[in-house]
Short mmCIF file of N, CA and C in Angstrom, two decimals:
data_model
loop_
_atom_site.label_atom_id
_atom_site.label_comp_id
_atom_site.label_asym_id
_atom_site.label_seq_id
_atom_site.Cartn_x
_atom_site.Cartn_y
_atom_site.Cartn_z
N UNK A 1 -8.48 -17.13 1.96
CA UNK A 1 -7.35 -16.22 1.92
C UNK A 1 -6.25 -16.76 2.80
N UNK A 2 -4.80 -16.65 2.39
CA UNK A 2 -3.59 -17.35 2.97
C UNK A 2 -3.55 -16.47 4.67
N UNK A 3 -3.17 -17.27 5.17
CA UNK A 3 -2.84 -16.30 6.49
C UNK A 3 -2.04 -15.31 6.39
N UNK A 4 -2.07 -14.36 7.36
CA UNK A 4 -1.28 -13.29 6.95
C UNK A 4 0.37 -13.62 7.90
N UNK A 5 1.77 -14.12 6.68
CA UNK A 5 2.75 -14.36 7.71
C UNK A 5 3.42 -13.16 8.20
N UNK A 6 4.12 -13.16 8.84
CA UNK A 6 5.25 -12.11 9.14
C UNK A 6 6.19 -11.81 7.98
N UNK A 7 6.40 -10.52 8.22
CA UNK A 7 7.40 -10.19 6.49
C UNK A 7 6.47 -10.24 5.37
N UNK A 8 4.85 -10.42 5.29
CA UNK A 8 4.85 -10.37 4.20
C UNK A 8 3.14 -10.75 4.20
N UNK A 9 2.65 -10.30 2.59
CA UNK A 9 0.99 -9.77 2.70
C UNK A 9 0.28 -11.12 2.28
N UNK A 10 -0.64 -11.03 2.15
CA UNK A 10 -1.50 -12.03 1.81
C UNK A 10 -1.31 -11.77 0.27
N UNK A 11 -1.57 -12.98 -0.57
CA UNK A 11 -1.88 -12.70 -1.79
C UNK A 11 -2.95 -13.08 -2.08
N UNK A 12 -3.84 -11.97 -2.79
CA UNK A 12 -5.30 -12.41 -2.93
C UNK A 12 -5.52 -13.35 -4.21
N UNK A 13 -7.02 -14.43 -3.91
CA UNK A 13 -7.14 -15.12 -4.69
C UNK A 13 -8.21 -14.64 -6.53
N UNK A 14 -8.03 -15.20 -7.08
CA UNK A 14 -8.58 -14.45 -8.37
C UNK A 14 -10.32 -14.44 -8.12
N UNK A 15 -10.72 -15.17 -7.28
CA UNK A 15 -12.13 -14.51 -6.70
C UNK A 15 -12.08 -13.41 -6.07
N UNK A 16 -11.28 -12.97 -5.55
CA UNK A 16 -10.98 -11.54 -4.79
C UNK A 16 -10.71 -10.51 -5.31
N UNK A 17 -10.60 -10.31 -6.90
CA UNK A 17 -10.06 -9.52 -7.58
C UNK A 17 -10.72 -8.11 -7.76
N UNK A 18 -12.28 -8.62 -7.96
CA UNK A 18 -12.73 -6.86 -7.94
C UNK A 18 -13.04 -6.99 -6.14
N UNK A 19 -12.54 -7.05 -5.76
CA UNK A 19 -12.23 -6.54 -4.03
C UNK A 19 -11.38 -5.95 -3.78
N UNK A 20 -10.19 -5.92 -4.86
CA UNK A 20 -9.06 -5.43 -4.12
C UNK A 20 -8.63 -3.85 -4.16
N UNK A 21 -7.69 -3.51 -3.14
CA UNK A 21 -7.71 -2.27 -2.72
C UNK A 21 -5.59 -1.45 -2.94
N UNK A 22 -5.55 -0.51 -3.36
CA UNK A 22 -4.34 -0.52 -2.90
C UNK A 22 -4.14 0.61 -1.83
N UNK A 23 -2.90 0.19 -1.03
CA UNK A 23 -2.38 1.11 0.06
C UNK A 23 -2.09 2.58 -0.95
N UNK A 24 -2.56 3.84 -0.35
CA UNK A 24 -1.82 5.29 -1.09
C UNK A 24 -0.79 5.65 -0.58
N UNK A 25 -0.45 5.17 0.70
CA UNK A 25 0.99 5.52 1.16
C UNK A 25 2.09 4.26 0.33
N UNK A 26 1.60 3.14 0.55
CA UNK A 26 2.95 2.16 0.09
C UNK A 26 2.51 1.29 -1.34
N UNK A 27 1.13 1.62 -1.65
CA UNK A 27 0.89 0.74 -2.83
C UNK A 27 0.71 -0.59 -2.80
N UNK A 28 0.77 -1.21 -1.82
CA UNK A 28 0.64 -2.48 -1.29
C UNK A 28 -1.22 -3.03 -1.73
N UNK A 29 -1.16 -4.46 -2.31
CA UNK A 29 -2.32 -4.05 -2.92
C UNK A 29 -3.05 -5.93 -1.74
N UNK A 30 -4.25 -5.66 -1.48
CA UNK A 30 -5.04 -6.20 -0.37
C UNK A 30 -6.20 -6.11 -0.79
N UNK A 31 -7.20 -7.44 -0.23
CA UNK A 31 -8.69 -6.86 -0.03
C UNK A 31 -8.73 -5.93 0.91
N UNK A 32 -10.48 -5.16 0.89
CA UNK A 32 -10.28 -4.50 1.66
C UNK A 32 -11.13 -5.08 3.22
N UNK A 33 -11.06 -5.96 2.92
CA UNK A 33 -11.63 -7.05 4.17
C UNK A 33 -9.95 -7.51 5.31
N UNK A 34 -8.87 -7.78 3.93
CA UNK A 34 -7.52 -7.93 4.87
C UNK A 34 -7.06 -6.92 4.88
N UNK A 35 -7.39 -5.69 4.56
CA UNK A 35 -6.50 -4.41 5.18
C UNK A 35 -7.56 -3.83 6.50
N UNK A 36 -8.65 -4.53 6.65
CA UNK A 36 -9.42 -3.89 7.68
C UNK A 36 -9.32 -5.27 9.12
N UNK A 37 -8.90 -6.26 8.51
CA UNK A 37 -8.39 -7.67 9.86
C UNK A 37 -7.13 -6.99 9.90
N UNK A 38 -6.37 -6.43 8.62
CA UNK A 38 -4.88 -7.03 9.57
C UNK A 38 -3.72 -5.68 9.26
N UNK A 39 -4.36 -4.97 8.72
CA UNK A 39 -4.54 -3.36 8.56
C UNK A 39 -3.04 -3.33 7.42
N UNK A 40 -2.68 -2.59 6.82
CA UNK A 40 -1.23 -2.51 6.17
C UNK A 40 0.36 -2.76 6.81
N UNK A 41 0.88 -3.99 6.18
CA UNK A 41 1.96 -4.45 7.03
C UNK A 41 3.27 -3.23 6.92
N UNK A 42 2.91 -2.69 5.72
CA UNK A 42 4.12 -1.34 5.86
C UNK A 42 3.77 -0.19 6.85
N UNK A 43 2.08 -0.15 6.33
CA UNK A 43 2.01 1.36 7.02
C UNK A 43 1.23 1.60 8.51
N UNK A 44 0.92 0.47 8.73
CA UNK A 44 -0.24 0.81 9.50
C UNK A 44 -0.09 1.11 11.17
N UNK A 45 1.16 1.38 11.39
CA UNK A 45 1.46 1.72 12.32
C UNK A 45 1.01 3.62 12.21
N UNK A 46 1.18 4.31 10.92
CA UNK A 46 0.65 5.35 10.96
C UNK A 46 -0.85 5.60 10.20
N UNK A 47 -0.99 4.94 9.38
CA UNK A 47 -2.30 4.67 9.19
C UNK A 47 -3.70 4.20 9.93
N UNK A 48 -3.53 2.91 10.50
CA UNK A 48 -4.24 2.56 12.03
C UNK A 48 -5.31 2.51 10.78
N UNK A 49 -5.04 1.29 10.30
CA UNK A 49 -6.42 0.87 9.39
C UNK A 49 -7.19 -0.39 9.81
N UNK A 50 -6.18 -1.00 10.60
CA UNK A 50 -6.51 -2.10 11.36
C UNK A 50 -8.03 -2.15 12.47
N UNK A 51 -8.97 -2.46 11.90
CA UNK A 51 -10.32 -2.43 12.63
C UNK A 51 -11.19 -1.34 12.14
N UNK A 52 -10.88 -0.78 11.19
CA UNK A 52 -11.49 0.48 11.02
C UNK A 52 -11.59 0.94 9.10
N UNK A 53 -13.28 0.23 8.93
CA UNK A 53 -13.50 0.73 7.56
C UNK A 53 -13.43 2.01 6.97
N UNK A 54 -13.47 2.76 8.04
CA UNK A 54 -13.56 4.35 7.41
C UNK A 54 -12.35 4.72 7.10
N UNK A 55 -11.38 4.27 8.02
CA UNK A 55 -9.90 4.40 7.48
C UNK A 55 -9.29 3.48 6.25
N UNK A 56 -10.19 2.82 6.35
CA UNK A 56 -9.60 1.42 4.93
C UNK A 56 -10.32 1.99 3.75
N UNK A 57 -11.36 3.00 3.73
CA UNK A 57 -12.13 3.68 2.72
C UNK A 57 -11.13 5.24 2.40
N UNK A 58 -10.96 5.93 3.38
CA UNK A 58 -9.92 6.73 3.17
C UNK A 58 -8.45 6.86 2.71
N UNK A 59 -7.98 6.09 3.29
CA UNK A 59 -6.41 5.16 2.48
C UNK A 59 -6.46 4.01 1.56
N UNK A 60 -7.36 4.19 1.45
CA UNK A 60 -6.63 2.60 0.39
C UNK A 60 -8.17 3.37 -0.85
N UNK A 61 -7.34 2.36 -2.31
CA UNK A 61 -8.18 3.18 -3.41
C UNK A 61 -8.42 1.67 -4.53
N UNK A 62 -9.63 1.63 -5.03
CA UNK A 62 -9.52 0.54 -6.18
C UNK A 62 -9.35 0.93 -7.35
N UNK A 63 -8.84 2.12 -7.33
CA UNK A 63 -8.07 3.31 -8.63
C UNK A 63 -6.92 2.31 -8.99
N UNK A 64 -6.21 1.77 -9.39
CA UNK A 64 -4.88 1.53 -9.75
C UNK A 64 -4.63 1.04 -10.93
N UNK A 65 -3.52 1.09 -11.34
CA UNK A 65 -2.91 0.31 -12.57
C UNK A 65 -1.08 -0.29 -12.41
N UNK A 66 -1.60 -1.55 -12.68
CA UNK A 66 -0.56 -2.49 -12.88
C UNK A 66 -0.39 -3.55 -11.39
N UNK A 67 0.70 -4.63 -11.73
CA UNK A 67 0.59 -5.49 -10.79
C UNK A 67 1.80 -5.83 -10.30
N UNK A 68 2.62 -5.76 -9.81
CA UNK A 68 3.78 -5.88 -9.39
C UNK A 68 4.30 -6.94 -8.31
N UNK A 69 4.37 -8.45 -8.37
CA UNK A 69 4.81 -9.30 -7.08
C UNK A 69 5.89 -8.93 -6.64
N UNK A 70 6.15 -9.05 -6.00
CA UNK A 70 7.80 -8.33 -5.10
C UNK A 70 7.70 -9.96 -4.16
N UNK A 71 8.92 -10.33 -4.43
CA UNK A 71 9.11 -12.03 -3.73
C UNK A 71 9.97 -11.51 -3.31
N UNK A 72 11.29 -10.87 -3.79
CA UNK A 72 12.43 -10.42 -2.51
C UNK A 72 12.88 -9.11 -2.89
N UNK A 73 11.78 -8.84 -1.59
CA UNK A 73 12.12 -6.93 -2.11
C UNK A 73 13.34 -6.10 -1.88
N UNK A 74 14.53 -7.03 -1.20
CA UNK A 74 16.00 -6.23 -0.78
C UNK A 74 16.87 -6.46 -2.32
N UNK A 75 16.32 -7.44 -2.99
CA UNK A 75 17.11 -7.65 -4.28
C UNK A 75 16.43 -7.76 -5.50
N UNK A 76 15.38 -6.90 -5.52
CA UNK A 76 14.53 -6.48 -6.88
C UNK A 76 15.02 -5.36 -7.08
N UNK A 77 15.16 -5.04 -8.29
CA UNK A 77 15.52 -4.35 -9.27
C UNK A 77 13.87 -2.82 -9.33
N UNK A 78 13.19 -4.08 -9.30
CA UNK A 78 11.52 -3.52 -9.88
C UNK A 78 11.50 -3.08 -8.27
N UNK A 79 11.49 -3.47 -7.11
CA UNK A 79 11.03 -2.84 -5.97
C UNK A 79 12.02 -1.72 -5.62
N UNK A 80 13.08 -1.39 -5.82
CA UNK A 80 14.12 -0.72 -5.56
C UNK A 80 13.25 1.06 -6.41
N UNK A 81 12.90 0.43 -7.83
CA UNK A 81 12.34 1.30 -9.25
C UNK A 81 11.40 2.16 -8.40
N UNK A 82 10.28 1.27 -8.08
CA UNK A 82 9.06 1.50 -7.06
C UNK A 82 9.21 2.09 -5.76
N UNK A 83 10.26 2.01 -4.81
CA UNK A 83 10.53 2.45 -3.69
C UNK A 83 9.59 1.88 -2.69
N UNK A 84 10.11 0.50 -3.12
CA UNK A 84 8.98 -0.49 -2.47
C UNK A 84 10.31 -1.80 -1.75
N UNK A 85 11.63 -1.80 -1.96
CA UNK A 85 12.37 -2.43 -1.41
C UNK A 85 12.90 -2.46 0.35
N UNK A 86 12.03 -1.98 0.55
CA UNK A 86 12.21 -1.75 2.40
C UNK A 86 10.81 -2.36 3.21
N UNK A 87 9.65 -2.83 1.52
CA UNK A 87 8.23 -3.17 2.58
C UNK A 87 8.63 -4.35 2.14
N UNK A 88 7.27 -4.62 2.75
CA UNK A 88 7.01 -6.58 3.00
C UNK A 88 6.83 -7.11 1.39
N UNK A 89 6.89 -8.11 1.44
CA UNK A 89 7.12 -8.85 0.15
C UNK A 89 5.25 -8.62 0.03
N UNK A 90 4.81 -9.14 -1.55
CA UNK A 90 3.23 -9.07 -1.89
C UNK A 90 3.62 -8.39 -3.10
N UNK A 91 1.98 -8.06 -3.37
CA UNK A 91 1.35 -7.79 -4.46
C UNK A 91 1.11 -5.81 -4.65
N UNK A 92 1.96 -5.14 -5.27
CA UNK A 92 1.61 -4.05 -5.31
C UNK A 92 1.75 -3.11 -6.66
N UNK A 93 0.84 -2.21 -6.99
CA UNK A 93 0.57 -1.29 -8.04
C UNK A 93 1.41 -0.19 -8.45
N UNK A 94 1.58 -0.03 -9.78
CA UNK A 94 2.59 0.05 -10.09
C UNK A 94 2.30 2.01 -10.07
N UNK A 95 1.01 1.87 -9.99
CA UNK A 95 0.29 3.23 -10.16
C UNK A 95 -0.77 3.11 -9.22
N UNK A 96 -1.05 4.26 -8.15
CA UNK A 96 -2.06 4.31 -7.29
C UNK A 96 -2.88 5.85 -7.74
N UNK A 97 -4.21 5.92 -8.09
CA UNK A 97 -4.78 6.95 -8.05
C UNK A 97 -5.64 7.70 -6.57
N UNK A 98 -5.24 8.36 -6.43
CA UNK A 98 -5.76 9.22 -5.26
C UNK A 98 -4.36 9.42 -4.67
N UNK A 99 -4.83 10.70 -3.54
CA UNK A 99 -3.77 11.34 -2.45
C UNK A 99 -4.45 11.13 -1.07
N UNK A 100 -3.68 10.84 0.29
CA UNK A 100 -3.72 11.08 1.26
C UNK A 100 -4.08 12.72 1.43
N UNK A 101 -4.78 12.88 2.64
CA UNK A 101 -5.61 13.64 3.04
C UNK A 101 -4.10 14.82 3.27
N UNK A 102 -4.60 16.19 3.75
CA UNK A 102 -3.39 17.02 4.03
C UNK A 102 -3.27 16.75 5.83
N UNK A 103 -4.06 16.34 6.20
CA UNK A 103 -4.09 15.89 7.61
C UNK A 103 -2.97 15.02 7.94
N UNK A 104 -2.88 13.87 6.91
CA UNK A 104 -2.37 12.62 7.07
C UNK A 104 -0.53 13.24 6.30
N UNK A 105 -0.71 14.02 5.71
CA UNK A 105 0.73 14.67 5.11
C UNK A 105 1.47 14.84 6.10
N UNK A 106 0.78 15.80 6.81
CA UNK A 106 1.59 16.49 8.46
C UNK A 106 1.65 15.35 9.54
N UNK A 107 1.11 14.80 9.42
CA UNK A 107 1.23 13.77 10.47
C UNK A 107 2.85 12.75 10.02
N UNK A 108 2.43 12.67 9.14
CA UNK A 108 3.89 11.88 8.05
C UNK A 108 5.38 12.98 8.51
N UNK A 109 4.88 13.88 7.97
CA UNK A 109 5.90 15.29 7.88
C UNK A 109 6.12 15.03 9.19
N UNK A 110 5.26 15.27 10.39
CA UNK A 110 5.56 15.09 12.00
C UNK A 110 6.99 14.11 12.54
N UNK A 111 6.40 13.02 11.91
CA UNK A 111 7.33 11.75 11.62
C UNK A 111 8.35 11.37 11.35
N UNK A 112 8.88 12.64 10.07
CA UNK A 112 10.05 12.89 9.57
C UNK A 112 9.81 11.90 8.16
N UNK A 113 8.80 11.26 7.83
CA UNK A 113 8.68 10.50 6.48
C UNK A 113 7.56 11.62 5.32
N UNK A 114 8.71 11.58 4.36
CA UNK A 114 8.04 12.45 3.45
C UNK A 114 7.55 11.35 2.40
N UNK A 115 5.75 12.16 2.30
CA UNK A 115 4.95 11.55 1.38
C UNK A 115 5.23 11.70 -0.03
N UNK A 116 5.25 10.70 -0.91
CA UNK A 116 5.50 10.75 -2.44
C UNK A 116 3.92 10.00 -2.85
N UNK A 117 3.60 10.76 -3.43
CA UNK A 117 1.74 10.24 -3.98
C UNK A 117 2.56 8.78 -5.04
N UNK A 118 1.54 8.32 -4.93
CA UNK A 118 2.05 6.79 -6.09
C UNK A 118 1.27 7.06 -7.13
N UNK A 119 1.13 8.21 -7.37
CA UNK A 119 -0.02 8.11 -9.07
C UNK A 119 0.89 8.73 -10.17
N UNK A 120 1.95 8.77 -10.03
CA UNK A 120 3.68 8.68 -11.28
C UNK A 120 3.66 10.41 -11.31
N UNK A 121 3.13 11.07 -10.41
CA UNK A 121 2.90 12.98 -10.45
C UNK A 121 4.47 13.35 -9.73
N UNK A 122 5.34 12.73 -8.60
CA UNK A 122 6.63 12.95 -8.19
C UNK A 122 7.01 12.21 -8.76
N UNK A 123 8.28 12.97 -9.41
CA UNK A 123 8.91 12.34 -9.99
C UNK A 123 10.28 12.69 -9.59
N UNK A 124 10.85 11.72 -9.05
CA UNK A 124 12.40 12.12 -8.45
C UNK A 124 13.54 12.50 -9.71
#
């Protein structure tokens, strides 16, 4: 697996494929071996998935559909669509199934960042 640089996720290799996991807050899609080394480069400052399987089992889902590379997410069209033009460049789903906990809502809400589920149910 590539190192993980700054600005941006690992992209997993096609042996890694039924491993992979996506973020439910940002859709960001990872094994769940590199979201538990190097935890989510968008979220994990509120997530805190970094070292911790139970949290990488709780946030992150192998529910998803579709595949989305984002190479420069300030001038994609498709990341802008997604509301994915403010994270790190990578690999993310275009559809995430599951919701964050109501725990993890208020904590967000606390924050002042309002949660939008990624499974296409808000629809702006």
């Amino acid at each position: 697996m590539a190192e993980l640089l700054s600005g941006q996720a690992s992209i997993p290799g096609p042996k890694t494929t039924r491993h992979l996991r996506a973020c439910m807050l940002c859709s960001l899609i990872q094994t769940s071996a590199d979201f538990k080394r190097h935890g989510c480069p968008n979220c994990d400052e509120v997530l805190q998935l970094r070292g911790s399987l139970d949290r990488v089992q709780m946030y992150t889902t192998n529910q998803f559909e579709g595949v989305i590379a984002v190479i420069d997410p300030e001038q994609s069209w498709v990341a802008r669509w997604q509301r994915t033009a403010k994270q790190v460049r990578g690999m993310y789903a275009v559809r995430v199934k599951g919701r964050i906990g109501q725990e993890m809502e208020e904590t967000l809400e606390a924050r002042g960042i309002k949660y939008r589920p990624r499974d296409g149910t808000d629809q702006d």
